[in-house]
Amino acid sequence: AYERTCRYFARKTNSVVVSVGYRLAPEHPYPTQFEDCLTATIHFMRTAQDYGVDPSRIIICGDSSGGTLTAAVAQALVNRRDLPKLRAQILIYPYLQCVDFNLPSYQQNEGVPILLKERTVALGLRYLNKDLSVIDAVFKGCHIPEDLQLKYQKWVSPDYIPHEFKTRGYKPSTTHPLFSKEVYTVIKTMLDPVFSPLLAEDSVIARLPETFILTCEFDVLRDDGLLYKKRLEDHGIKVTWCHLQEGFHGTVFLALFGGLIAFRS
């Protein structure tokens, strides 16, 4: 599916592009996908010169759940002294957190194809091989214990979304969710930074490489990208941000099928 995209990147940027054929869920459960990507990245970093690649210029990149994996791999490499440092990471409309599914972008775009709000959570639960019956409780925020709510508030909050992104049909929540220990037990793995990289500790975020983040206006995941951008910049990491005002989830992938479908962004 991504061969055309990878060939395009290789051609337009005069780069060597390595696409990781990581194994897929549900046959290969989480975190196999992360482990495959990490293993492939480490192997390539060690052998980059065999491919005519300067080890100091390696960039990792992914879109959507691939953006999650990219962010998680970059975090896993920050303390490795036996490898060259990553030059940069590119996150294209990444999924980065499971704490708040009522951020402005989730409210505004809950019914926008191709990534509906409910589909986002259902895919996450399937990825972890969990029961989908907890979806409504997760939407209400019943899955986060109070102590973790307080911890995550400084990283995941509508307060950190710029005002211009709240003007289109956003209603701040006025109710306090009732915590459910049963739901938390089911989804606990989702709070692992490998699954939700936005929840990594400050000591990890502060050591990440230069970052490019692409967000789309009509995408439930828009605010994940905005919140990660803020965290990185708060720690002095250089971020290049591109926001597609007409964009939607899947824009980059579909753009390279221009003969079949056309859209403004």
PDB file of C-alpha atoms in Angstrom:
ATOM      1  CA  ALA A   1       0.000   0.000   0.000  1.00  0.00           C
ATOM      2  CA  TYR A   2       2.789   2.456   0.811  1.00  0.00           C
ATOM      3  CA  GLU A   3       5.261   1.576  -1.926  1.00  0.00           C
ATOM      4  CA  ARG A   4       4.124   4.495  -4.098  1.00  0.00           C
ATOM      5  CA  THR A   5       4.457   6.909  -1.157  1.00  0.00           C
ATOM      6  CA  CYS A   6       7.948   5.625  -0.282  1.00  0.00           C
ATOM      7  CA  ARG A   7       9.148   5.779  -3.886  1.00  0.00           C
ATOM      8  CA  TYR A   8       7.862   9.344  -4.104  1.00  0.00           C
ATOM      9  CA  PHE A   9       9.749  10.375  -0.955  1.00  0.00           C
ATOM     10  CA  ALA A  10      12.941   8.689  -2.180  1.00  0.00           C
ATOM     11  CA  ARG A  11      12.724  10.416  -5.558  1.00  0.00           C
ATOM     12  CA  LYS A  12      11.766  13.904  -4.337  1.00  0.00           C
ATOM     13  CA  THR A  13      14.256  14.065  -1.440  1.00  0.00           C
ATOM     14  CA  ASN A  14      17.151  12.150  -3.036  1.00  0.00           C
ATOM     15  CA  SER A  15      17.135   9.868   0.018  1.00  0.00           C
ATOM     16  CA  VAL A  16      17.450   6.189   0.750  1.00  0.00           C
ATOM     17  CA  VAL A  17      14.015   5.140   2.064  1.00  0.00           C
ATOM     18  CA  VAL A  18      13.645   1.983   4.158  1.00  0.00           C
ATOM     19  CA  SER A  19      10.042   0.858   4.711  1.00  0.00           C
ATOM     20  CA  VAL A  20       9.550  -1.449   7.686  1.00  0.00           C
ATOM     21  CA  GLY A  21       7.147  -4.329   6.957  1.00  0.00           C
ATOM     22  CA  TYR A  22       6.214  -4.735  10.594  1.00  0.00           C
ATOM     23  CA  ARG A  23       3.897  -7.592  11.566  1.00  0.00           C
ATOM     24  CA  LEU A  24       0.260  -6.699  12.078  1.00  0.00           C
ATOM     25  CA  ALA A  25      -2.307  -7.161  14.826  1.00  0.00           C
ATOM     26  CA  PRO A  26      -4.401  -9.068  15.760  1.00  0.00           C
ATOM     27  CA  GLU A  27      -2.330 -12.076  14.583  1.00  0.00           C
ATOM     28  CA  HIS A  28       0.753 -10.456  16.107  1.00  0.00           C
ATOM     29  CA  PRO A  29      -0.350  -8.613  19.259  1.00  0.00           C
ATOM     30  CA  TYR A  30       1.008  -5.345  20.640  1.00  0.00           C
ATOM     31  CA  PRO A  31       3.870  -4.487  21.117  1.00  0.00           C
ATOM     32  CA  THR A  32       5.211  -6.642  18.248  1.00  0.00           C
ATOM     33  CA  GLN A  33       4.785  -3.702  15.839  1.00  0.00           C
ATOM     34  CA  PHE A  34       6.916  -1.384  17.972  1.00  0.00           C
ATOM     35  CA  GLU A  35       9.553  -4.085  18.510  1.00  0.00           C
ATOM     36  CA  ASP A  36       9.772  -4.765  14.749  1.00  0.00           C
ATOM     37  CA  CYS A  37      10.203  -1.052  13.997  1.00  0.00           C
ATOM     38  CA  LEU A  38      12.796  -0.602  16.743  1.00  0.00           C
ATOM     39  CA  THR A  39      14.754  -3.684  15.624  1.00  0.00           C
ATOM     40  CA  ALA A  40      14.753  -2.565  11.983  1.00  0.00           C
ATOM     41  CA  THR A  41      15.792   0.974  12.914  1.00  0.00           C
ATOM     42  CA  ILE A  42      18.675  -0.166  15.110  1.00  0.00           C
ATOM     43  CA  HIS A  43      19.878  -2.596  12.432  1.00  0.00           C
ATOM     44  CA  PHE A  44      19.809   0.139   9.786  1.00  0.00           C
ATOM     45  CA  MET A  45      21.596   2.635  12.050  1.00  0.00           C
ATOM     46  CA  ARG A  46      24.377   0.115  12.575  1.00  0.00           C
ATOM     47  CA  THR A  47      24.691  -0.727   8.877  1.00  0.00           C
ATOM     48  CA  ALA A  48      23.766   2.620   7.273  1.00  0.00           C
ATOM     49  CA  GLN A  49      27.109   2.981   5.510  1.00  0.00           C
ATOM     50  CA  ASP A  50      26.474  -0.313   3.665  1.00  0.00           C
ATOM     51  CA  TYR A  51      23.608   1.535   1.937  1.00  0.00           C
ATOM     52  CA  GLY A  52      25.612   4.686   1.216  1.00  0.00           C
ATOM     53  CA  VAL A  53      23.877   6.540   4.040  1.00  0.00           C
ATOM     54  CA  ASP A  54      25.550   8.994   6.428  1.00  0.00           C
ATOM     55  CA  PRO A  55      24.692   7.623   9.942  1.00  0.00           C
ATOM     56  CA  SER A  56      24.349  11.195  11.251  1.00  0.00           C
ATOM     57  CA  ARG A  57      21.533  11.966   8.796  1.00  0.00           C
ATOM     58  CA  ILE A  58      18.985   9.246   9.565  1.00  0.00           C
ATOM     59  CA  ILE A  59      15.379  10.424   9.900  1.00  0.00           C
ATOM     60  CA  ILE A  60      12.477   8.217  11.005  1.00  0.00           C
ATOM     61  CA  CYS A  61       8.991   8.892   9.707  1.00  0.00           C
ATOM     62  CA  GLY A  62       5.438   7.548   9.883  1.00  0.00           C
ATOM     63  CA  ASP A  63       1.815   8.534   9.439  1.00  0.00           C
ATOM     64  CA  SER A  64      -1.202   7.832  11.653  1.00  0.00           C
ATOM     65  CA  SER A  65      -0.391   4.704  13.744  1.00  0.00           C
ATOM     66  CA  GLY A  66       2.987   4.766  11.945  1.00  0.00           C
ATOM     67  CA  GLY A  67       3.430   8.203  13.530  1.00  0.00           C
ATOM     68  CA  THR A  68       2.789   6.586  16.925  1.00  0.00           C
ATOM     69  CA  LEU A  69       5.474   3.988  16.192  1.00  0.00           C
ATOM     70  CA  THR A  70       7.891   6.679  14.964  1.00  0.00           C
ATOM     71  CA  ALA A  71       7.438   8.712  18.152  1.00  0.00           C
ATOM     72  CA  ALA A  72       7.828   5.590  20.324  1.00  0.00           C
ATOM     73  CA  VAL A  73      11.010   4.470  18.510  1.00  0.00           C
ATOM     74  CA  ALA A  74      12.530   7.954  18.814  1.00  0.00           C
ATOM     75  CA  GLN A  75      11.807   7.885  22.555  1.00  0.00           C
ATOM     76  CA  ALA A  76      13.307   4.406  22.926  1.00  0.00           C
ATOM     77  CA  LEU A  77      16.556   5.590  21.335  1.00  0.00           C
ATOM     78  CA  VAL A  78      17.202   8.717  23.437  1.00  0.00           C
ATOM     79  CA  ASN A  79      19.422   6.924  25.962  1.00  0.00           C
ATOM     80  CA  ARG A  80      21.308   4.666  23.524  1.00  0.00           C
ATOM     81  CA  ARG A  81      25.011   5.494  23.579  1.00  0.00           C
ATOM     82  CA  ASP A  82      25.927   2.666  21.201  1.00  0.00           C
ATOM     83  CA  LEU A  83      24.107   4.209  18.213  1.00  0.00           C
ATOM     84  CA  PRO A  84      24.318   7.450  16.236  1.00  0.00           C
ATOM     85  CA  LYS A  85      21.749  10.085  17.251  1.00  0.00           C
ATOM     86  CA  LEU A  86      18.666  10.391  15.062  1.00  0.00           C
ATOM     87  CA  ARG A  87      18.830  13.469  12.845  1.00  0.00           C
ATOM     88  CA  ALA A  88      15.052  14.033  13.097  1.00  0.00           C
ATOM     89  CA  GLN A  89      11.603  12.490  13.365  1.00  0.00           C
ATOM     90  CA  ILE A  90       8.665  13.182  11.031  1.00  0.00           C
ATOM     91  CA  LEU A  91       5.187  12.660  12.499  1.00  0.00           C
ATOM     92  CA  ILE A  92       2.333  12.829   9.986  1.00  0.00           C
ATOM     93  CA  TYR A  93      -1.039  13.185  11.758  1.00  0.00           C
ATOM     94  CA  PRO A  94       0.109  10.831  14.542  1.00  0.00           C
ATOM     95  CA  TYR A  95      -2.029   9.151  17.218  1.00  0.00           C
ATOM     96  CA  LEU A  96      -0.283  10.060  20.505  1.00  0.00           C
ATOM     97  CA  GLN A  97      -2.619   9.776  23.514  1.00  0.00           C
ATOM     98  CA  CYS A  98      -5.628   7.924  24.925  1.00  0.00           C
ATOM     99  CA  VAL A  99      -6.304  10.171  27.913  1.00  0.00           C
ATOM    100  CA  ASP A 100      -8.840  12.600  26.409  1.00  0.00           C
ATOM    101  CA  PHE A 101     -11.138  11.732  23.523  1.00  0.00           C
ATOM    102  CA  ASN A 102     -13.076  14.993  23.965  1.00  0.00           C
ATOM    103  CA  LEU A 103     -10.364  17.395  22.864  1.00  0.00           C
ATOM    104  CA  PRO A 104     -11.642  20.003  20.365  1.00  0.00           C
ATOM    105  CA  SER A 105     -10.486  17.997  17.334  1.00  0.00           C
ATOM    106  CA  TYR A 106     -12.306  14.878  18.562  1.00  0.00           C
ATOM    107  CA  GLN A 107     -15.539  16.850  19.032  1.00  0.00           C
ATOM    108  CA  GLN A 108     -15.307  18.771  15.774  1.00  0.00           C
ATOM    109  CA  ASN A 109     -14.350  15.850  13.548  1.00  0.00           C
ATOM    110  CA  GLU A 110     -15.995  12.859  15.217  1.00  0.00           C
ATOM    111  CA  GLY A 111     -17.929  11.999  12.048  1.00  0.00           C
ATOM    112  CA  VAL A 112     -15.319  12.986   9.448  1.00  0.00           C
ATOM    113  CA  PRO A 113     -14.078  10.104   7.249  1.00  0.00           C
ATOM    114  CA  ILE A 114     -11.843   8.200   7.192  1.00  0.00           C
ATOM    115  CA  LEU A 115     -10.997   8.181  10.879  1.00  0.00           C
ATOM    116  CA  LEU A 116     -14.221   8.507  12.865  1.00  0.00           C
ATOM    117  CA  LYS A 117     -13.913   9.085  16.615  1.00  0.00           C
ATOM    118  CA  GLU A 118     -15.438   5.708  17.479  1.00  0.00           C
ATOM    119  CA  ARG A 119     -13.254   3.940  14.913  1.00  0.00           C
ATOM    120  CA  THR A 120     -10.128   5.459  16.482  1.00  0.00           C
ATOM    121  CA  VAL A 121     -10.861   3.957  19.902  1.00  0.00           C
ATOM    122  CA  ALA A 122     -12.136   0.662  18.460  1.00  0.00           C
ATOM    123  CA  LEU A 123      -8.931   0.222  16.438  1.00  0.00           C
ATOM    124  CA  GLY A 124      -6.845   0.946  19.540  1.00  0.00           C
ATOM    125  CA  LEU A 125      -8.721  -1.644  21.592  1.00  0.00           C
ATOM    126  CA  ARG A 126      -8.503  -4.234  18.802  1.00  0.00           C
ATOM    127  CA  TYR A 127      -4.779  -3.562  18.526  1.00  0.00           C
ATOM    128  CA  LEU A 128      -4.490  -4.514  22.210  1.00  0.00           C
ATOM    129  CA  ASN A 129      -6.956  -7.402  21.838  1.00  0.00           C
ATOM    130  CA  LYS A 130      -9.328  -5.790  24.373  1.00  0.00           C
ATOM    131  CA  ASP A 131     -13.105  -5.911  24.703  1.00  0.00           C
ATOM    132  CA  LEU A 132     -14.865  -3.116  22.752  1.00  0.00           C
ATOM    133  CA  SER A 133     -17.631  -2.858  25.366  1.00  0.00           C
ATOM    134  CA  VAL A 134     -15.611  -0.222  27.278  1.00  0.00           C
ATOM    135  CA  ILE A 135     -15.730   2.342  24.431  1.00  0.00           C
ATOM    136  CA  ASP A 136     -18.478   4.538  25.944  1.00  0.00           C
ATOM    137  CA  ALA A 137     -16.754   4.642  29.339  1.00  0.00           C
ATOM    138  CA  VAL A 138     -13.472   5.610  27.666  1.00  0.00           C
ATOM    139  CA  PHE A 139     -15.237   8.429  25.747  1.00  0.00           C
ATOM    140  CA  LYS A 140     -16.532   9.746  29.085  1.00  0.00           C
ATOM    141  CA  GLY A 141     -13.042   9.650  30.636  1.00  0.00           C
ATOM    142  CA  CYS A 142     -13.883   6.976  33.246  1.00  0.00           C
ATOM    143  CA  HIS A 143     -10.671   5.069  32.455  1.00  0.00           C
ATOM    144  CA  ILE A 144      -8.136   7.373  34.157  1.00  0.00           C
ATOM    145  CA  PRO A 145      -7.549   7.252  37.958  1.00  0.00           C
ATOM    146  CA  GLU A 146      -7.542  10.597  39.744  1.00  0.00           C
ATOM    147  CA  ASP A 147      -3.806  10.585  40.486  1.00  0.00           C
ATOM    148  CA  LEU A 148      -3.015   9.984  36.818  1.00  0.00           C
ATOM    149  CA  GLN A 149      -5.579  12.608  35.762  1.00  0.00           C
ATOM    150  CA  LEU A 150      -3.582  15.150  37.767  1.00  0.00           C
ATOM    151  CA  LYS A 151      -0.294  13.957  36.275  1.00  0.00           C
ATOM    152  CA  TYR A 152      -1.508  13.952  32.660  1.00  0.00           C
ATOM    153  CA  GLN A 153      -3.327  17.292  32.953  1.00  0.00           C
ATOM    154  CA  LYS A 154      -0.074  19.159  32.489  1.00  0.00           C
ATOM    155  CA  TRP A 155       0.411  17.463  29.102  1.00  0.00           C
ATOM    156  CA  VAL A 156      -3.083  16.654  27.799  1.00  0.00           C
ATOM    157  CA  SER A 157      -5.618  19.438  28.175  1.00  0.00           C
ATOM    158  CA  PRO A 158      -7.838  21.572  25.914  1.00  0.00           C
ATOM    159  CA  ASP A 159      -6.236  24.556  27.699  1.00  0.00           C
ATOM    160  CA  TYR A 160      -3.101  24.002  25.607  1.00  0.00           C
ATOM    161  CA  ILE A 161      -4.948  24.023  22.280  1.00  0.00           C
ATOM    162  CA  PRO A 162      -4.709  27.492  20.664  1.00  0.00           C
ATOM    163  CA  HIS A 163      -7.987  29.437  20.616  1.00  0.00           C
ATOM    164  CA  GLU A 164      -8.292  29.471  16.817  1.00  0.00           C
ATOM    165  CA  PHE A 165      -8.776  25.700  16.873  1.00  0.00           C
ATOM    166  CA  LYS A 166     -11.734  25.952  19.279  1.00  0.00           C
ATOM    167  CA  THR A 167     -13.962  28.263  17.254  1.00  0.00           C
ATOM    168  CA  ARG A 168     -15.596  25.482  15.199  1.00  0.00           C
ATOM    169  CA  GLY A 169     -18.159  23.685  17.365  1.00  0.00           C
ATOM    170  CA  TYR A 170     -16.277  22.914  20.576  1.00  0.00           C
ATOM    171  CA  LYS A 171     -17.992  22.652  23.986  1.00  0.00           C
ATOM    172  CA  PRO A 172     -15.754  22.333  27.059  1.00  0.00           C
ATOM    173  CA  SER A 173     -16.747  19.466  29.351  1.00  0.00           C
ATOM    174  CA  THR A 174     -18.490  20.557  32.542  1.00  0.00           C
ATOM    175  CA  THR A 175     -18.862  17.133  34.180  1.00  0.00           C
ATOM    176  CA  HIS A 176     -16.267  15.279  36.195  1.00  0.00           C
ATOM    177  CA  PRO A 177     -16.000  11.640  35.006  1.00  0.00           C
ATOM    178  CA  LEU A 178     -16.595   8.846  37.518  1.00  0.00           C
ATOM    179  CA  PHE A 179     -13.552   6.605  37.624  1.00  0.00           C
ATOM    180  CA  SER A 180     -14.114   2.896  36.918  1.00  0.00           C
ATOM    181  CA  LYS A 181     -11.445   0.518  38.156  1.00  0.00           C
ATOM    182  CA  GLU A 182     -12.797  -2.221  35.846  1.00  0.00           C
ATOM    183  CA  VAL A 183     -12.378  -0.055  32.746  1.00  0.00           C
ATOM    184  CA  TYR A 184      -8.907   1.082  33.876  1.00  0.00           C
ATOM    185  CA  THR A 185      -7.865  -2.570  34.274  1.00  0.00           C
ATOM    186  CA  VAL A 186      -8.914  -3.245  30.664  1.00  0.00           C
ATOM    187  CA  ILE A 187      -7.205  -0.209  29.105  1.00  0.00           C
ATOM    188  CA  LYS A 188      -4.158   0.180  31.382  1.00  0.00           C
ATOM    189  CA  THR A 189      -1.761  -0.814  28.569  1.00  0.00           C
ATOM    190  CA  MET A 190      -2.994   2.163  26.525  1.00  0.00           C
ATOM    191  CA  LEU A 191      -1.258   4.480  29.012  1.00  0.00           C
ATOM    192  CA  ASP A 192       2.141   2.986  28.179  1.00  0.00           C
ATOM    193  CA  PRO A 193       4.220   5.623  26.297  1.00  0.00           C
ATOM    194  CA  VAL A 194       4.830   3.026  23.557  1.00  0.00           C
ATOM    195  CA  PHE A 195       1.070   3.189  22.887  1.00  0.00           C
ATOM    196  CA  SER A 196       0.607   6.866  23.909  1.00  0.00           C
ATOM    197  CA  PRO A 197       3.940   8.659  23.317  1.00  0.00           C
ATOM    198  CA  LEU A 198       2.515  11.969  24.560  1.00  0.00           C
ATOM    199  CA  LEU A 199       2.597  10.419  28.062  1.00  0.00           C
ATOM    200  CA  ALA A 200       6.387   9.965  28.136  1.00  0.00           C
ATOM    201  CA  GLU A 201       8.238  11.592  31.032  1.00  0.00           C
ATOM    202  CA  ASP A 202       9.826  15.039  30.611  1.00  0.00           C
ATOM    203  CA  SER A 203      13.329  13.523  30.864  1.00  0.00           C
ATOM    204  CA  VAL A 204      12.625  11.561  27.642  1.00  0.00           C
ATOM    205  CA  ILE A 205      10.869  14.389  25.758  1.00  0.00           C
ATOM    206  CA  ALA A 206      13.781  16.742  26.493  1.00  0.00           C
ATOM    207  CA  ARG A 207      16.231  14.470  24.609  1.00  0.00           C
ATOM    208  CA  LEU A 208      14.257  13.954  21.408  1.00  0.00           C
ATOM    209  CA  PRO A 209      15.620  15.024  18.018  1.00  0.00           C
ATOM    210  CA  GLU A 210      14.422  17.878  15.829  1.00  0.00           C
ATOM    211  CA  THR A 211      10.845  17.184  14.749  1.00  0.00           C
ATOM    212  CA  PHE A 212       8.490  17.816  11.840  1.00  0.00           C
ATOM    213  CA  ILE A 213       4.761  17.492  12.658  1.00  0.00           C
ATOM    214  CA  LEU A 214       1.967  17.580  10.104  1.00  0.00           C
ATOM    215  CA  THR A 215      -1.600  18.137  11.291  1.00  0.00           C
ATOM    216  CA  CYS A 216      -4.871  18.354   9.354  1.00  0.00           C
ATOM    217  CA  GLU A 217      -7.845  20.539  10.301  1.00  0.00           C
ATOM    218  CA  PHE A 218     -10.463  17.844   9.632  1.00  0.00           C
ATOM    219  CA  ASP A 219      -8.846  15.082  11.668  1.00  0.00           C
ATOM    220  CA  VAL A 220      -9.695  13.755  15.150  1.00  0.00           C
ATOM    221  CA  LEU A 221      -5.926  13.434  15.769  1.00  0.00           C
ATOM    222  CA  ARG A 222      -5.135  17.100  15.039  1.00  0.00           C
ATOM    223  CA  ASP A 223      -4.856  18.052  18.713  1.00  0.00           C
ATOM    224  CA  ASP A 224      -2.536  15.125  19.527  1.00  0.00           C
ATOM    225  CA  GLY A 225      -0.061  16.744  17.131  1.00  0.00           C
ATOM    226  CA  LEU A 226      -0.619  20.220  18.595  1.00  0.00           C
ATOM    227  CA  LEU A 227      -0.075  18.983  22.169  1.00  0.00           C
ATOM    228  CA  TYR A 228       3.110  17.112  21.231  1.00  0.00           C
ATOM    229  CA  LYS A 229       4.394  20.199  19.421  1.00  0.00           C
ATOM    230  CA  LYS A 230       3.870  22.224  22.617  1.00  0.00           C
ATOM    231  CA  ARG A 231       5.647  19.660  24.806  1.00  0.00           C
ATOM    232  CA  LEU A 232       8.638  19.471  22.484  1.00  0.00           C
ATOM    233  CA  GLU A 233       8.919  23.259  22.193  1.00  0.00           C
ATOM    234  CA  ASP A 234       8.592  23.636  25.984  1.00  0.00           C
ATOM    235  CA  HIS A 235      11.762  21.523  26.214  1.00  0.00           C
ATOM    236  CA  GLY A 236      13.634  23.503  23.577  1.00  0.00           C
ATOM    237  CA  ILE A 237      13.269  20.953  20.763  1.00  0.00           C
ATOM    238  CA  LYS A 238      13.103  22.565  17.331  1.00  0.00           C
ATOM    239  CA  VAL A 239       9.748  21.783  15.680  1.00  0.00           C
ATOM    240  CA  THR A 240       8.709  22.454  12.106  1.00  0.00           C
ATOM    241  CA  TRP A 241       4.916  22.418  11.972  1.00  0.00           C
ATOM    242  CA  CYS A 242       2.780  22.154   8.864  1.00  0.00           C
ATOM    243  CA  HIS A 243      -0.997  22.472   9.209  1.00  0.00           C
ATOM    244  CA  LEU A 244      -3.233  21.628   6.258  1.00  0.00           C
ATOM    245  CA  GLN A 245      -6.287  23.855   6.641  1.00  0.00           C
ATOM    246  CA  GLU A 246      -8.245  21.756   4.113  1.00  0.00           C
ATOM    247  CA  GLY A 247      -6.589  18.478   5.141  1.00  0.00           C
ATOM    248  CA  PHE A 248      -8.143  15.307   6.537  1.00  0.00           C
ATOM    249  CA  HIS A 249      -6.756  12.055   7.933  1.00  0.00           C
ATOM    250  CA  GLY A 250      -5.097  10.118   5.133  1.00  0.00           C
ATOM    251  CA  THR A 251      -4.335  13.173   2.972  1.00  0.00           C
ATOM    252  CA  VAL A 252      -0.665  12.316   2.328  1.00  0.00           C
ATOM    253  CA  PHE A 253      -1.406   8.718   1.364  1.00  0.00           C
ATOM    254  CA  LEU A 254      -4.302   9.657  -0.947  1.00  0.00           C
ATOM    255  CA  ALA A 255      -2.456  12.617  -2.498  1.00  0.00           C
ATOM    256  CA  LEU A 256      -0.195  10.234  -4.420  1.00  0.00           C
ATOM    257  CA  PHE A 257      -3.205   8.670  -6.128  1.00  0.00           C
ATOM    258  CA  GLY A 258      -3.920  12.007  -7.813  1.00  0.00           C
ATOM    259  CA  GLY A 259      -5.258  10.447 -11.005  1.00  0.00           C
ATOM    260  CA  LEU A 260      -8.101   8.811  -9.087  1.00  0.00           C
ATOM    261  CA  ILE A 261      -9.035  11.455  -6.547  1.00  0.00           C
ATOM    262  CA  ALA A 262      -8.433  15.185  -6.302  1.00  0.00           C
ATOM    263  CA  PHE A 263      -8.782  17.521  -3.303  1.00  0.00           C
ATOM    264  CA  ARG A 264      -7.408  20.918  -2.395  1.00  0.00           C
ATOM    265  CA  SER A 265      -4.672  20.064   0.098  1.00  0.00           C
TER     266      SER A 265
END
